[in-house]
Coordinates of C-alpha atoms in Angstrom, one line a residue:
M1 CA -3.9 -14.3 -10.5
G2 CA -5.8 -17.4 -11.2
Q3 CA -2.7 -19.5 -12.0
N4 CA -1.1 -18.8 -8.6
S5 CA -1.6 -22.3 -7.1
S6 CA -0.1 -24.1 -10.1
Q7 CA 2.7 -21.6 -10.4
A8 CA 3.5 -22.0 -6.7
G9 CA 3.7 -25.7 -7.1
R10 CA 6.4 -25.3 -9.7
M11 CA 8.7 -23.3 -7.4
T12 CA 12.2 -24.7 -7.3
A13 CA 13.6 -22.4 -4.6
P14 CA 11.8 -20.3 -1.9
V15 CA 11.3 -16.6 -2.4
L16 CA 13.7 -14.7 -0.1
V17 CA 12.0 -12.0 1.9
I18 CA 13.1 -9.1 4.1
V19 CA 10.6 -8.0 6.8
V20 CA 10.7 -4.3 7.6
G21 CA 8.6 -3.7 10.7
G22 CA 8.3 -6.8 12.9
G23 CA 5.1 -5.9 14.7
C24 CA 1.7 -7.5 14.3
R25 CA 1.4 -7.2 10.5
G26 CA 5.0 -8.2 9.8
E27 CA 4.7 -11.2 12.0
I28 CA 1.4 -12.3 10.4
Y29 CA 2.7 -12.1 6.8
S30 CA 5.9 -13.8 7.8
Q31 CA 4.0 -16.8 9.1
Y32 CA 3.6 -17.9 5.5
A33 CA 7.3 -18.9 5.6
S34 CA 6.7 -21.2 8.6
I35 CA 3.8 -22.9 6.8
H36 CA 5.4 -23.1 3.4
P37 CA 9.2 -23.1 3.8
Q38 CA 9.6 -24.4 0.3
R39 CA 7.9 -21.2 -1.1
M40 CA 9.1 -18.4 1.2
K41 CA 12.1 -17.8 3.5
V42 CA 12.5 -14.8 5.8
V43 CA 16.2 -13.9 5.5
A44 CA 16.3 -10.5 7.3
V45 CA 14.3 -8.3 9.7
A46 CA 14.6 -4.6 10.5
D47 CA 12.8 -3.1 13.5
P48 CA 14.0 -0.5 16.1
R49 CA 12.5 -2.7 18.9
K50 CA 14.8 -5.4 20.1
F51 CA 12.0 -7.7 21.3
A52 CA 10.2 -7.5 17.9
R53 CA 13.2 -8.2 15.8
S54 CA 14.6 -10.9 18.1
K55 CA 11.2 -12.7 18.1
L56 CA 11.2 -12.9 14.2
Q57 CA 14.9 -13.8 14.2
K58 CA 14.2 -16.8 16.4
Q59 CA 11.0 -17.8 14.5
H60 CA 12.8 -17.8 11.2
K61 CA 16.4 -18.7 12.2
I62 CA 17.7 -15.4 10.7
E63 CA 21.4 -15.0 10.7
E64 CA 22.7 -12.3 13.1
E65 CA 24.3 -10.3 10.3
N66 CA 20.8 -9.9 8.8
V67 CA 19.1 -8.4 11.9
F68 CA 18.8 -4.7 11.7
E69 CA 17.6 -1.8 13.9
D70 CA 17.1 0.4 10.9
W71 CA 15.9 -0.4 7.4
Q72 CA 18.3 2.1 5.9
A73 CA 21.2 -0.2 6.9
V74 CA 19.5 -3.0 4.8
V75 CA 19.4 -0.9 1.5
E76 CA 23.0 0.1 2.0
R77 CA 24.0 -3.5 1.3
D78 CA 24.0 -5.2 -2.0
K79 CA 20.6 -6.8 -2.9
F80 CA 20.4 -10.2 -1.1
A81 CA 16.7 -11.1 -1.3
D82 CA 13.8 -11.1 -3.8
A83 CA 11.2 -9.1 -2.0
V84 CA 10.5 -6.9 1.0
L85 CA 7.4 -6.7 3.3
I86 CA 7.1 -3.2 4.5
C87 CA 4.9 -3.1 7.7
T88 CA 6.1 0.2 9.3
P89 CA 3.6 2.8 10.7
D90 CA 1.4 4.6 8.2
R91 CA 3.5 7.7 8.0
L92 CA 6.7 5.7 7.5
H93 CA 5.8 3.9 4.3
K94 CA 7.1 6.1 1.5
E95 CA 10.9 6.3 2.3
P96 CA 11.5 2.5 2.7
A97 CA 9.1 1.7 -0.2
V98 CA 11.0 4.0 -2.6
A99 CA 14.4 2.9 -1.4
F100 CA 13.8 -0.8 -1.7
A101 CA 12.1 -0.4 -5.1
K102 CA 15.1 1.5 -6.4
K103 CA 17.3 -1.4 -5.1
G104 CA 15.3 -3.9 -7.2
Y105 CA 13.2 -5.5 -4.5
H106 CA 9.5 -6.4 -5.2
V107 CA 7.4 -4.7 -2.6
L108 CA 4.5 -5.8 -0.5
L109 CA 3.4 -2.6 1.3
E110 CA 1.0 -2.6 4.2
K111 CA -2.1 -0.4 3.7
P112 CA -2.6 2.5 3.5
M113 CA 0.0 2.9 0.7
A114 CA 0.9 6.3 2.3
T115 CA -0.8 9.2 4.0
T116 CA -0.5 11.7 1.1
A117 CA -1.2 11.6 -2.6
E118 CA 2.3 12.9 -3.3
D119 CA 3.9 10.0 -1.4
C120 CA 1.7 7.5 -3.2
T121 CA 2.8 8.9 -6.5
A122 CA 6.5 8.7 -5.5
I123 CA 6.1 5.1 -4.5
V124 CA 4.4 4.1 -7.8
E125 CA 6.9 6.0 -9.9
A126 CA 9.8 4.3 -8.1
C127 CA 8.3 0.8 -8.7
I128 CA 7.6 1.5 -12.4
Q129 CA 11.0 2.9 -13.1
S130 CA 12.7 0.0 -11.4
G131 CA 10.4 -2.6 -13.0
V132 CA 9.4 -4.2 -9.7
M133 CA 6.0 -5.4 -8.4
L134 CA 4.1 -3.3 -5.9
S135 CA 1.3 -5.0 -3.9
V136 CA -0.6 -2.9 -1.4
G137 CA -2.1 -4.7 1.5
H138 CA -5.8 -4.4 0.7
V139 CA -6.2 -7.9 1.9
L140 CA -9.9 -8.1 1.7
R141 CA -9.7 -8.2 -2.1
Y142 CA -8.2 -11.6 -1.6
D143 CA -10.9 -12.9 0.7
P144 CA -12.6 -15.8 -1.0
V145 CA -16.1 -14.5 -0.2
I146 CA -15.3 -11.0 -1.4
H147 CA -13.8 -12.5 -4.5
K148 CA -17.0 -14.5 -5.0
I149 CA -19.1 -11.3 -4.7
K150 CA -17.1 -9.8 -7.6
E151 CA -17.5 -12.9 -9.6
L152 CA -21.3 -12.8 -9.2
I153 CA -21.4 -9.1 -10.2
D154 CA -19.3 -9.7 -13.3
A155 CA -21.4 -12.7 -14.2
G156 CA -24.4 -10.4 -14.3
V157 CA -26.5 -12.3 -11.7
I158 CA -27.9 -9.0 -10.4
G159 CA -27.8 -7.1 -13.7
D160 CA -26.3 -3.6 -13.7
V161 CA -25.0 -2.4 -10.3
I162 CA -27.2 0.5 -9.2
H163 CA -26.3 1.1 -5.6
I164 CA -23.9 -0.3 -3.0
Q165 CA -24.7 -0.1 0.8
H166 CA -21.7 -1.0 3.0
L167 CA -21.1 -1.1 6.7
E168 CA -18.0 -1.6 8.7
P169 CA -18.7 -2.4 12.3
V170 CA -15.3 -1.7 14.0
G171 CA -16.2 -3.2 17.4
F172 CA -16.5 -1.3 20.6
Y173 CA -13.3 -2.6 22.3
H174 CA -11.4 -2.8 19.0
F175 CA -12.0 0.9 18.5
A176 CA -11.1 1.7 22.1
H177 CA -7.9 -0.3 21.7
S178 CA -6.7 1.0 18.3
F179 CA -8.3 4.4 17.8
V180 CA -8.7 5.8 21.3
R181 CA -5.7 4.5 23.2
G182 CA -3.7 3.1 20.4
N183 CA -1.4 3.9 17.5
W184 CA -4.2 5.3 15.2
R185 CA -5.9 7.5 17.8
N186 CA -4.5 10.8 16.6
E187 CA -4.5 12.1 13.0
A188 CA -1.3 14.0 13.3
E189 CA 0.6 10.8 14.4
S190 CA -1.0 8.4 11.9
S191 CA -3.9 9.4 9.7
F192 CA -7.6 10.0 9.8
A193 CA -9.8 6.9 10.6
L194 CA -11.3 6.6 7.1
L195 CA -7.8 6.1 5.7
A196 CA -6.3 4.1 8.6
K197 CA -9.2 1.7 9.1
S198 CA -11.6 2.0 6.2
C199 CA -9.4 2.2 3.2
H200 CA -10.2 -1.5 2.8
D201 CA -13.9 -0.6 2.5
I202 CA -13.5 2.3 0.1
D203 CA -11.3 0.1 -2.1
L204 CA -13.9 -2.7 -2.1
I205 CA -16.7 -0.3 -3.0
H206 CA -14.6 1.0 -5.9
H207 CA -13.8 -2.6 -6.9
W208 CA -17.5 -3.6 -6.9
A209 CA -18.4 -0.5 -8.8
G210 CA -16.3 -1.9 -11.7
G211 CA -13.4 0.5 -11.2
R212 CA -15.5 3.5 -12.3
R213 CA -14.2 6.9 -11.4
C214 CA -15.8 8.5 -8.4
V215 CA -17.2 11.9 -9.5
K216 CA -19.0 13.1 -6.3
V217 CA -18.3 12.6 -2.6
S218 CA -20.0 13.9 0.6
S219 CA -18.8 12.8 4.0
F220 CA -19.2 13.7 7.6
G221 CA -18.5 12.2 11.0
S222 CA -17.5 13.0 14.6
V223 CA -15.6 12.0 17.7
S224 CA -18.6 10.6 19.6
H225 CA -18.5 9.6 23.3
F226 CA -14.7 9.3 23.8
N227 CA -14.1 12.7 25.3
K228 CA -13.8 14.4 28.6
E229 CA -17.4 15.5 28.7
N230 CA -18.5 11.9 28.9
K231 CA -16.2 10.9 31.7
P232 CA -18.2 9.3 34.5
A233 CA -18.2 11.0 37.9
G234 CA -15.5 9.6 40.1
A235 CA -13.5 8.0 37.2
A236 CA -9.8 8.0 37.5
D237 CA -7.3 8.7 34.7
R238 CA -6.2 5.1 34.7
C239 CA -8.3 2.0 34.8
L240 CA -6.2 0.1 37.4
N241 CA -7.1 2.5 40.2
C242 CA -10.6 3.6 39.0
S243 CA -13.6 3.2 41.4
V244 CA -16.1 2.9 38.5
E245 CA -14.0 0.6 36.3
K246 CA -16.3 -2.4 36.9
D247 CA -19.2 -0.5 35.2
C248 CA -17.2 0.6 32.2
P249 CA -17.3 -1.6 29.0
Y250 CA -14.1 0.0 27.8
S251 CA -12.1 -0.8 30.9
A252 CA -8.5 -1.7 30.1
C253 CA -8.7 -4.3 32.9
K254 CA -11.5 -6.1 31.1
I255 CA -10.0 -5.8 27.6
Y256 CA -6.4 -6.8 28.6
L257 CA -5.9 -8.0 32.1
D258 CA -8.9 -10.3 32.2
S259 CA -7.9 -11.7 28.8
V260 CA -4.4 -12.7 29.9
K261 CA -5.7 -14.2 33.1
K262 CA -7.8 -16.5 30.8
G263 CA -4.7 -17.5 28.9
H264 CA -5.3 -15.3 25.9
T265 CA -2.0 -13.6 24.8
G266 CA -2.8 -12.8 21.2
W267 CA -4.2 -9.5 19.8
P268 CA -4.9 -7.1 21.4
V269 CA -3.0 -8.1 24.5
S270 CA 0.2 -8.8 22.5
V271 CA 0.2 -5.2 21.3
I272 CA 0.5 -3.5 24.7
C273 CA 3.7 -5.4 25.7
P274 CA 6.2 -4.4 23.0
N275 CA 9.2 -5.5 24.9
S276 CA 8.2 -8.9 26.3
L277 CA 5.7 -11.7 26.0
P278 CA 2.4 -10.8 27.7
D279 CA 1.7 -12.2 31.1
I280 CA -0.1 -10.9 34.2
E281 CA 2.9 -9.0 35.4
S282 CA 3.9 -7.4 32.1
V283 CA 0.3 -6.5 31.2
T284 CA -0.3 -5.0 34.7
E285 CA 2.9 -2.8 34.3
A286 CA 1.7 -1.8 30.8
L287 CA -1.6 -0.6 32.2
K288 CA 0.1 1.3 35.0
T289 CA 2.5 3.2 32.8
G290 CA 1.6 2.8 29.1
P291 CA -1.0 4.4 26.8
Y292 CA -3.3 1.3 26.9
G293 CA -4.1 1.8 30.6
R294 CA -5.5 5.2 30.2
C295 CA -9.2 6.1 30.7
V296 CA -10.8 6.3 27.3
Y297 CA -12.3 9.7 28.3
E298 CA -8.8 11.2 29.0
C299 CA -6.9 10.3 25.8
D300 CA -5.6 12.5 23.0
N301 CA -7.7 10.9 20.4
D302 CA -9.2 13.0 17.6
V303 CA -10.2 10.5 14.9
C304 CA -13.9 10.0 14.0
S305 CA -15.7 7.2 15.9
N306 CA -18.4 7.2 13.3
Q307 CA -18.4 8.4 9.7
V308 CA -20.6 8.2 6.6
V309 CA -19.4 8.6 3.0
N310 CA -21.7 9.0 0.0
M311 CA -20.3 8.5 -3.4
E312 CA -21.4 8.8 -7.0
F313 CA -19.5 7.0 -9.8
E314 CA -19.4 7.5 -13.5
G315 CA -22.6 6.1 -15.1
G316 CA -24.7 7.1 -12.0
V317 CA -23.8 4.2 -9.7
T318 CA -24.1 5.3 -6.1
A319 CA -22.7 4.0 -2.8
A320 CA -23.2 4.7 0.9
F321 CA -20.6 3.7 3.4
S322 CA -20.8 3.8 7.2
M323 CA -18.0 3.2 9.7
V324 CA -19.1 3.0 13.3
A325 CA -17.2 2.1 16.5
F326 CA -20.1 1.1 18.7
T327 CA -20.8 -2.5 17.6
E328 CA -20.8 -6.0 19.0
E329 CA -19.2 -7.6 15.9
I330 CA -15.6 -6.7 15.0
C331 CA -15.0 -5.9 11.4
K332 CA -17.7 -8.3 10.1
R333 CA -18.6 -6.1 7.1
K334 CA -22.2 -6.1 5.9
T335 CA -23.0 -5.3 2.3
T336 CA -26.1 -5.0 0.1
I337 CA -25.6 -4.4 -3.6
H338 CA -28.7 -3.4 -5.5
G339 CA -28.8 -4.3 -9.2
S340 CA -31.2 -4.0 -12.0
K341 CA -32.1 -7.7 -12.0
G342 CA -31.5 -8.6 -8.4
E343 CA -30.1 -7.9 -5.0
L344 CA -26.9 -9.3 -3.4
S345 CA -26.5 -9.3 0.4
Y346 CA -23.6 -10.3 2.5
N347 CA -23.8 -10.4 6.3
G348 CA -20.2 -11.0 7.0
H349 CA -20.6 -14.8 6.8
E350 CA -22.5 -15.7 3.7
I351 CA -23.9 -14.3 0.4
H352 CA -27.5 -14.4 -0.7
V353 CA -28.8 -13.3 -4.1
F354 CA -32.4 -12.5 -4.7
N355 CA -33.6 -12.7 -8.3
F356 CA -36.3 -10.3 -9.2
L357 CA -37.6 -12.4 -12.1
T358 CA -37.9 -15.7 -10.2
Q359 CA -38.4 -14.0 -6.8
K360 CA -36.1 -16.7 -5.3
S361 CA -33.1 -16.3 -3.1
T362 CA -29.9 -18.3 -3.7
K363 CA -27.1 -18.8 -1.2
H364 CA -23.5 -18.7 -2.4
T365 CA -20.4 -19.8 -0.5
A366 CA -16.7 -19.8 -1.1
D367 CA -14.0 -22.3 -0.1
Y368 CA -11.6 -21.4 2.6
N369 CA -8.4 -23.3 2.8
T370 CA -6.6 -21.1 5.3
P371 CA -4.2 -22.2 8.0
R372 CA -5.6 -21.6 11.4
Q373 CA -3.1 -19.0 12.5
F374 CA -4.0 -16.8 9.6
G375 CA -7.7 -17.1 10.4
M376 CA -7.0 -15.5 13.7
S377 CA -5.7 -12.3 12.2
G378 CA -9.1 -10.6 12.0
H379 CA -9.3 -10.6 8.2
G380 CA -10.9 -14.0 7.8
G381 CA -7.9 -15.6 6.2
A382 CA -7.5 -12.9 3.6
D383 CA -4.0 -12.1 4.9
Y384 CA -3.0 -15.7 3.8
C385 CA -4.5 -15.3 0.4
L386 CA -2.7 -12.0 -0.2
I387 CA 0.8 -13.2 0.8
H388 CA 0.2 -16.4 -1.1
A389 CA -0.6 -14.4 -4.3
F390 CA 2.3 -12.1 -3.8
I391 CA 4.9 -14.8 -3.2
S392 CA 3.6 -16.8 -6.2
A393 CA 3.8 -13.7 -8.4
V394 CA 7.4 -13.0 -7.3
A395 CA 8.3 -16.6 -8.0
V396 CA 7.0 -16.4 -11.5
S397 CA 8.8 -13.0 -12.1
A398 CA 12.1 -14.8 -11.4
H399 CA 11.5 -16.7 -14.7
S400 CA 10.0 -14.0 -16.8
S401 CA 10.3 -10.2 -17.4
F402 CA 7.1 -8.4 -16.4
F403 CA 5.7 -5.8 -14.1
L404 CA 2.6 -6.5 -12.1
F405 CA 0.7 -3.9 -10.1
F406 CA -2.0 -5.2 -7.8

């Protein structure tokens, strides 16, 4: 993918894209078209929610005939774009991915690829048979710092990789928002937390381990704290009318209402008002009637709030991963990679390599040239790097015959 920038520069026409799922992820990826209209153009949107599809239609000046409530109506038409961005809920990935691949569209599929191994296999087979590209949204692989870590490993600066220690601090209010009150709170409705949240991290560990096959796994975790047994005395079922809300760090009033009062209408506030722009009135109504106003100790959540995974790869390389909800920082991963000649550490901001021979530490940095709106997505600009790579690859494919799987 190293030639993407020069290839993108030679584009003669924008890549035409369909967005299936106009929520947070679909909107983030589609921003690329607003920043680089000469490279990408959103020509259609499919989403059952009127507000979501109307918002994207307005942002990208999509013709009325290309605005759909159902993605199935899109594939019934003759192919009219180059690629599709599938950003539907986790359990609704397989059907559209297979259908669009068979229609000849290149596919950018939001992670996780699917919630079962069988569905993953079906998606891959459809893309191979149709000769189209499949890119799964493991965006962190495209983060410049993460890419720099892989470069340093491959250059041998720490010798042979022996052990990888990796932490994902989800963030106390992020977990309450997404995995206690939100769409990923219940395994039956979405998937387990390790797949829904930490497939990024498992993918990175496998990446840093050199793609070796994992031969042994042990894992355990639990639903800690967010259950009825920990509900404070006197607490109500909803935060708006709770007498102890002021003493609760997970209060929906603090997370959402106080934020919008300060003028913040982005994530996570934007998520709780699916039918309108967030303001004090709409957020208050959402907290009165919607799932995000519930007491965190009275929800139907069953996904782990902390989990550890130990792995052994071919050749004896080991890894230990921890995911924990109860952290100050939000998704600022921390990694230490122990090698035979040195130790690489990443604190979520910068990389340091300690050389055993010289006993000196060297700081390494990576260049970020990410538009501000992508930097606000929570992935440090990696979303921008992924969509840039995908669009560049699709543009190249228009002038050559090849299949790329990344």
